CSV table of C-alpha atoms in Angstrom, one decimal:
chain,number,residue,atom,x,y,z
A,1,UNK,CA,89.1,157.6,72.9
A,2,UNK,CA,85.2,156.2,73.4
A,3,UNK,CA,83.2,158.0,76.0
A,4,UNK,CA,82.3,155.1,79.0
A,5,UNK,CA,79.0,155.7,77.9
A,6,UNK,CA,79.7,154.2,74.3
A,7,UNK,CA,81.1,151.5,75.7
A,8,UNK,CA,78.7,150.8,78.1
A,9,UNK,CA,76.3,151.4,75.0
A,10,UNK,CA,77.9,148.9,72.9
A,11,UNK,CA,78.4,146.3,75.5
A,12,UNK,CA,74.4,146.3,75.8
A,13,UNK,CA,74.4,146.6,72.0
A,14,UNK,CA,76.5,143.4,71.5
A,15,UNK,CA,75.4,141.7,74.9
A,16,UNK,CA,71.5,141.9,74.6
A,17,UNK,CA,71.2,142.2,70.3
A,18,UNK,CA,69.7,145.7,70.8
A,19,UNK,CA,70.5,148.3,68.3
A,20,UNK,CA,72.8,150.8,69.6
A,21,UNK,CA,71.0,153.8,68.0
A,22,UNK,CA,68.2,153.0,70.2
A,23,UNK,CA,70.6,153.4,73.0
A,24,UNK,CA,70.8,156.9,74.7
A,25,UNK,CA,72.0,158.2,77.5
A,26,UNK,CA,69.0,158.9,79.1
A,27,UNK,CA,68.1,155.1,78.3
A,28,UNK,CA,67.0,153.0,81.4
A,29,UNK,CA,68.6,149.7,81.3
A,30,UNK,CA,65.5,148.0,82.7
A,31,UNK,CA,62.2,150.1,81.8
A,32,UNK,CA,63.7,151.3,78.6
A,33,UNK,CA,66.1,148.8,77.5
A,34,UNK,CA,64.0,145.7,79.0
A,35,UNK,CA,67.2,144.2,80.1
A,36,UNK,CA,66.4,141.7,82.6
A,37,UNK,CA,68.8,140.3,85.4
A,38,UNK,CA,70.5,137.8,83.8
A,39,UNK,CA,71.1,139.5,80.7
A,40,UNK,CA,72.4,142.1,83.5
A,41,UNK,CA,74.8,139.9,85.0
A,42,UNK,CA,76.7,139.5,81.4
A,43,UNK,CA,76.7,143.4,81.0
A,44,UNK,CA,77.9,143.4,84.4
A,45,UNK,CA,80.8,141.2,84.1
A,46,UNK,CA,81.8,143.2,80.4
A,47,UNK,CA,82.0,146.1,82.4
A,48,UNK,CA,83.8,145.0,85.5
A,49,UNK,CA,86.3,143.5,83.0
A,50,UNK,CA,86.5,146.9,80.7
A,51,UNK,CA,87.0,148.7,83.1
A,52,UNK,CA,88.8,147.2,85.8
A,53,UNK,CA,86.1,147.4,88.5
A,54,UNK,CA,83.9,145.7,91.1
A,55,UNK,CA,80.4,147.5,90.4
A,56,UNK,CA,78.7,147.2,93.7
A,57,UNK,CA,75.6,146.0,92.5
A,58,UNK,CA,74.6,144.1,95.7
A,59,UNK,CA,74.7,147.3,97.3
A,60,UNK,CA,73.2,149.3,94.8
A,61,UNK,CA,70.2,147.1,94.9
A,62,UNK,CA,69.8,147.0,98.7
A,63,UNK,CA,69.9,151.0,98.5
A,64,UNK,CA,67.0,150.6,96.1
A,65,UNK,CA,65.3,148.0,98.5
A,66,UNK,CA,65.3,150.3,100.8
A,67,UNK,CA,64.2,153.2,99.2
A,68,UNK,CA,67.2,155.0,99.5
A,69,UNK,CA,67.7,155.5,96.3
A,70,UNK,CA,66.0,155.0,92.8
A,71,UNK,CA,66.9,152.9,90.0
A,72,UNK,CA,67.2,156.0,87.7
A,73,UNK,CA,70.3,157.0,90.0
A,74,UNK,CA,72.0,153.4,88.9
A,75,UNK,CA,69.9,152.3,85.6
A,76,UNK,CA,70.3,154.9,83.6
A,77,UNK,CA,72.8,154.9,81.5
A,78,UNK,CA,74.1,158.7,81.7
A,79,UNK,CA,74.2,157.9,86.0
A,80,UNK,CA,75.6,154.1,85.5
A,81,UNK,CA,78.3,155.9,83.3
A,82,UNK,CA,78.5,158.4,85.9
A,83,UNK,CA,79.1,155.9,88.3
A,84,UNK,CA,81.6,153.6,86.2
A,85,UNK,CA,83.4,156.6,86.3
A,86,UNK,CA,83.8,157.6,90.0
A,87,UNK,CA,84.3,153.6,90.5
A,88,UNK,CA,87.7,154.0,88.6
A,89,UNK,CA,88.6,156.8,89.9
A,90,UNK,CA,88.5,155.4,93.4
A,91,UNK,CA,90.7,152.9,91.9
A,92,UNK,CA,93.2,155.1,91.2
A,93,UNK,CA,93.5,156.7,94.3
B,1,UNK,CA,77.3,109.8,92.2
B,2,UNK,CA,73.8,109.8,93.9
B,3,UNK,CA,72.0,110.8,90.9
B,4,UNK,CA,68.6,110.3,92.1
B,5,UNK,CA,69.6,112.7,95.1
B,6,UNK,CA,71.5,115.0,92.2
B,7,UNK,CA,74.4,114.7,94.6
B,8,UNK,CA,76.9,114.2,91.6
B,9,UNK,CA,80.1,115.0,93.7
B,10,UNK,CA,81.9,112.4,95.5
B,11,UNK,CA,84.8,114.0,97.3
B,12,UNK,CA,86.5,117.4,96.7
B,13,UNK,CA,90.8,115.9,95.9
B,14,UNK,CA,92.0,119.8,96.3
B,15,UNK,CA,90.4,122.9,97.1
B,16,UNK,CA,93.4,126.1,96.2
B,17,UNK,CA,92.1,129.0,97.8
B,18,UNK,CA,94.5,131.2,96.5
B,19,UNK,CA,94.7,130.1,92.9
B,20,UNK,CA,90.9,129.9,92.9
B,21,UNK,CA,90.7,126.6,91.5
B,22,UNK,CA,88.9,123.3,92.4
B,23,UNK,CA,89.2,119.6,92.1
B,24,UNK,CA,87.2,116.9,92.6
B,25,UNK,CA,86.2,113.0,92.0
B,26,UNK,CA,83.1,111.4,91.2
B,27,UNK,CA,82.2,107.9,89.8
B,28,UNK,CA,79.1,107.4,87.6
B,29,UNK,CA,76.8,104.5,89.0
B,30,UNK,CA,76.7,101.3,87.3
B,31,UNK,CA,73.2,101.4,87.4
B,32,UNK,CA,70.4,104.0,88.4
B,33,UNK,CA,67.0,104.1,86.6
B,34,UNK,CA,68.1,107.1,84.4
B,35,UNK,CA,70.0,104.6,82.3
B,36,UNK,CA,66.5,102.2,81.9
B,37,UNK,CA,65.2,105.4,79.6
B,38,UNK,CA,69.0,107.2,78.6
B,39,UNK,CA,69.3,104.6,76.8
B,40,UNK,CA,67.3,101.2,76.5
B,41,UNK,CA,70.2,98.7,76.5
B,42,UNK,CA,73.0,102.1,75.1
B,43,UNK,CA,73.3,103.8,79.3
B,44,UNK,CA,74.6,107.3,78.8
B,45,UNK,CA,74.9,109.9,81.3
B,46,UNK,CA,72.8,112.6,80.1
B,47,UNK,CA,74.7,116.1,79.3
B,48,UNK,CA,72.4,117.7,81.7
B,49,UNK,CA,74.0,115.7,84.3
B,50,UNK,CA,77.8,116.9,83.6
B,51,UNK,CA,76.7,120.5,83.4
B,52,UNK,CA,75.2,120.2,86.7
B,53,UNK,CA,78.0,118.1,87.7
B,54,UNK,CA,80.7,121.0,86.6
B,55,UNK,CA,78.3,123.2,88.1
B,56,UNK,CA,78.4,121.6,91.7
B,57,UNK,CA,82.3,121.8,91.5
B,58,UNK,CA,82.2,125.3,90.8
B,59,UNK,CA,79.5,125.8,93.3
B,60,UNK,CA,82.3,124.4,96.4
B,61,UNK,CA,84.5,126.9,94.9
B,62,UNK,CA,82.6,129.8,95.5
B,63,UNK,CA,81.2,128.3,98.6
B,64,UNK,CA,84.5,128.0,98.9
B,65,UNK,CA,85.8,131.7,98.7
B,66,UNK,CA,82.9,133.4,100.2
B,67,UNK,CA,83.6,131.0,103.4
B,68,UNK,CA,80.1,129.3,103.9
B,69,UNK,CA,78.6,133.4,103.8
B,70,UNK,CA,76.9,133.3,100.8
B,71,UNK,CA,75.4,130.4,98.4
B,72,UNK,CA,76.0,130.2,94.4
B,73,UNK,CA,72.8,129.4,92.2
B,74,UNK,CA,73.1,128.8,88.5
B,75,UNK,CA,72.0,131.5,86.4
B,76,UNK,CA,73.8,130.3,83.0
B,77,UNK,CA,75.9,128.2,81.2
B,78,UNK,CA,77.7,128.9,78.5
B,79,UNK,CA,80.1,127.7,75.6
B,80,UNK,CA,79.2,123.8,76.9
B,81,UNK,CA,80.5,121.7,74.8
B,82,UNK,CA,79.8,117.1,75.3
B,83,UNK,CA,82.6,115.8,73.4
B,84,UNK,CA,82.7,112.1,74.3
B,85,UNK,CA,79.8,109.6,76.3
B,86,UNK,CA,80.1,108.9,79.4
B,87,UNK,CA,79.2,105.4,80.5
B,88,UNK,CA,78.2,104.1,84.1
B,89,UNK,CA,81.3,103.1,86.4
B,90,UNK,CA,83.4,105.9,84.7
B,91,UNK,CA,85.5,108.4,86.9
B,92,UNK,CA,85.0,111.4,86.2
B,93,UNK,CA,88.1,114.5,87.1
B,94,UNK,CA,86.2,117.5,87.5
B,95,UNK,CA,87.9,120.9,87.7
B,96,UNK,CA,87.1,124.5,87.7
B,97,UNK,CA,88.6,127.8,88.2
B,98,UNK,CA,86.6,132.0,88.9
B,99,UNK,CA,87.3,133.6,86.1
B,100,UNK,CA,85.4,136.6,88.0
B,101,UNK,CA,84.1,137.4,91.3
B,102,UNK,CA,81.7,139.9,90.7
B,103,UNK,CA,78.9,141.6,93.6
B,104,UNK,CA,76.7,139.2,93.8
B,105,UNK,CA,77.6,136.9,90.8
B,106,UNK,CA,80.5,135.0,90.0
B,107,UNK,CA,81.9,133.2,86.8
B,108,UNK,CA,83.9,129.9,86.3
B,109,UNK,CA,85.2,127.9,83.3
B,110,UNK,CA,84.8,124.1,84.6
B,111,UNK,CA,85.4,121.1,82.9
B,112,UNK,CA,85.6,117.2,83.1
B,113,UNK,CA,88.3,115.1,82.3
B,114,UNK,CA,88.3,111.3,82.2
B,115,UNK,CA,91.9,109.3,82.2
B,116,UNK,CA,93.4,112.5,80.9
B,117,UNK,CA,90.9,113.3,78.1
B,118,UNK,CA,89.1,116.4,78.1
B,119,UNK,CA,84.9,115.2,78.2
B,120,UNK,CA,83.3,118.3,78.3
B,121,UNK,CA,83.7,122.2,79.4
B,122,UNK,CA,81.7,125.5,80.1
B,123,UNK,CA,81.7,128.9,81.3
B,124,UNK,CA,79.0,129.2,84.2
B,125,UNK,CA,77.5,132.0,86.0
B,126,UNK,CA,76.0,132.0,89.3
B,127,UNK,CA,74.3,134.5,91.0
B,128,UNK,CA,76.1,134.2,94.6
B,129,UNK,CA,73.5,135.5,97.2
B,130,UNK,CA,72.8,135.6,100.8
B,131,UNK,CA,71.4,131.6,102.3
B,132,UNK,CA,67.6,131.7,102.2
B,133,UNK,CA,67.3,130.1,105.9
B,134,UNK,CA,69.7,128.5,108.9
B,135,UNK,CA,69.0,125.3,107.9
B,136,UNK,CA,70.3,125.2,104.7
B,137,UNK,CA,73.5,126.4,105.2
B,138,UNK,CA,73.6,124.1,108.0
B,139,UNK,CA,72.3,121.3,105.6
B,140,UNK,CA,75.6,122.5,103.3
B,141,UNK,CA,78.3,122.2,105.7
B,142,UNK,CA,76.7,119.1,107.1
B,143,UNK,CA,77.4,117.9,103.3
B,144,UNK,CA,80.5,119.9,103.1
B,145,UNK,CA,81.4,117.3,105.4
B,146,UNK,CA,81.1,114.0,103.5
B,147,UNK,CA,82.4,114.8,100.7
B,148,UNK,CA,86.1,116.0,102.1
B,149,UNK,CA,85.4,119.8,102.4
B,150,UNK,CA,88.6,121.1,103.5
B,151,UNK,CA,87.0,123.4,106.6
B,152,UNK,CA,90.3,124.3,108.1
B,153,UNK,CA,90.6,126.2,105.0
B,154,UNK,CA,87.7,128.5,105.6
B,155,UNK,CA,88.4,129.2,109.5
């Protein structure tokens, strides 16, 4: 059974044509990866559809906005992972 | 069709909240200028113009289901496929359906049928944000209005 960080890894992989060995899991999607928002959007809805979930991006970017948080807390890929994973466990409850 | 106006949408037939699908009718002109230079004496309706024209549909859907709050831009288009002309006068049977409502995007398949026969199709995504200013989402239900936009079913 994959980690959700080698899926999340091979959804960028096959979603932006970036080699997954240059994918880690202290990766930043955008200041590592260069993964700009549209190419976003299509990792977003692989993932939704993965894993069964609504990732609050909307509200993860207005926490951002407003400086209450850091885009290391959502873009990298260990913490995204991280928070895939609390997202479907909420699901579950 | 006001093409010069990119209005392509005529009148929405049936807007299904609850299925998440969409319906609606437009007629190509018989003449506009497009067809002087698309082509000489040959008048096509560019491609362009159905992908924009599936994307409007879709756009009333997600108008639709997000009850006038927010306002769908198009970010992509995908797996378009043209498969037949279309000439002026033709009516066009637009339909679409979300394939996923995601936060702060949104995805549709869309296509266009004419007399039955499948014209074109694509997978679109929007990115579904907040309305820049007052006026334009006044400007949209204003619009909302003339082409059939069932509002009872966004109370």
């Amino acid at each position: 059974m994959s980690s959700t960080f080698d899926t999340v890894a091979k959804i960028i992989a096959e979603t932006c044509d970036i080699p997954r060995e240059t994918i880690k899991p202290e990766s930043h999607a955008i200041d590592d990866l260069g993964i700009d928002s549209l190419d976003f959007l299509d990792i977003a809805f692989a993932i939704d559809k993965a894993f069964g979930i609504k990732m609050p991006l909307e509200q993860w970017t207005q926490e951002v906005n407003e400086g209450k948080a850091t885009t290391e807390q959502y873009f990298v890929l260990s913490n995204l992972s991280a928070r895939i994973d609390e997202l479907v466990a909420a699901k579950g409850v | 069709m006001r093409i010069e106006y990119f209005q392509l949408i005529d009148r929405i037939v049936d807007l299904n909240l609850e299925n998440r699908t969409i319906r609606c009718a437009a007629t190509v002109p018989t003449e506009s200028t497009i067809f002087e230079g698309h082509f000489p004496g040959y008048p096509l309706l560019p491609g362009v113009l159905l992908a924009e024209t599936m994307a409007q549909t879709s756009g009333w859907l997600i108008i639709g289901l997000q009850r006038f709050a927010k306002m769908p831009f198009l970010a992509a288009l995908k797996e378009a496929k043209f498969r037949t002309f279309v000439t002026p006068g033709q009516q066009l049977d637009i339909t679409a359906s979300l394939v996923h409502e995601g936060s702060g995007y949104a995805i549709t398949d869309a296509k266009v049928e004419i007399d039955g026969k499948r014209i074109c199709d694509a997978t679109i995504t929007f990115r579904v944000i907040d309305f820049p200013n007052p006026q334009f989402v006044t400007f949209m239900k204003d619009f909302a209005g003339k082409i059939e936009f069932p509002m009872d079913a966004v109370p």
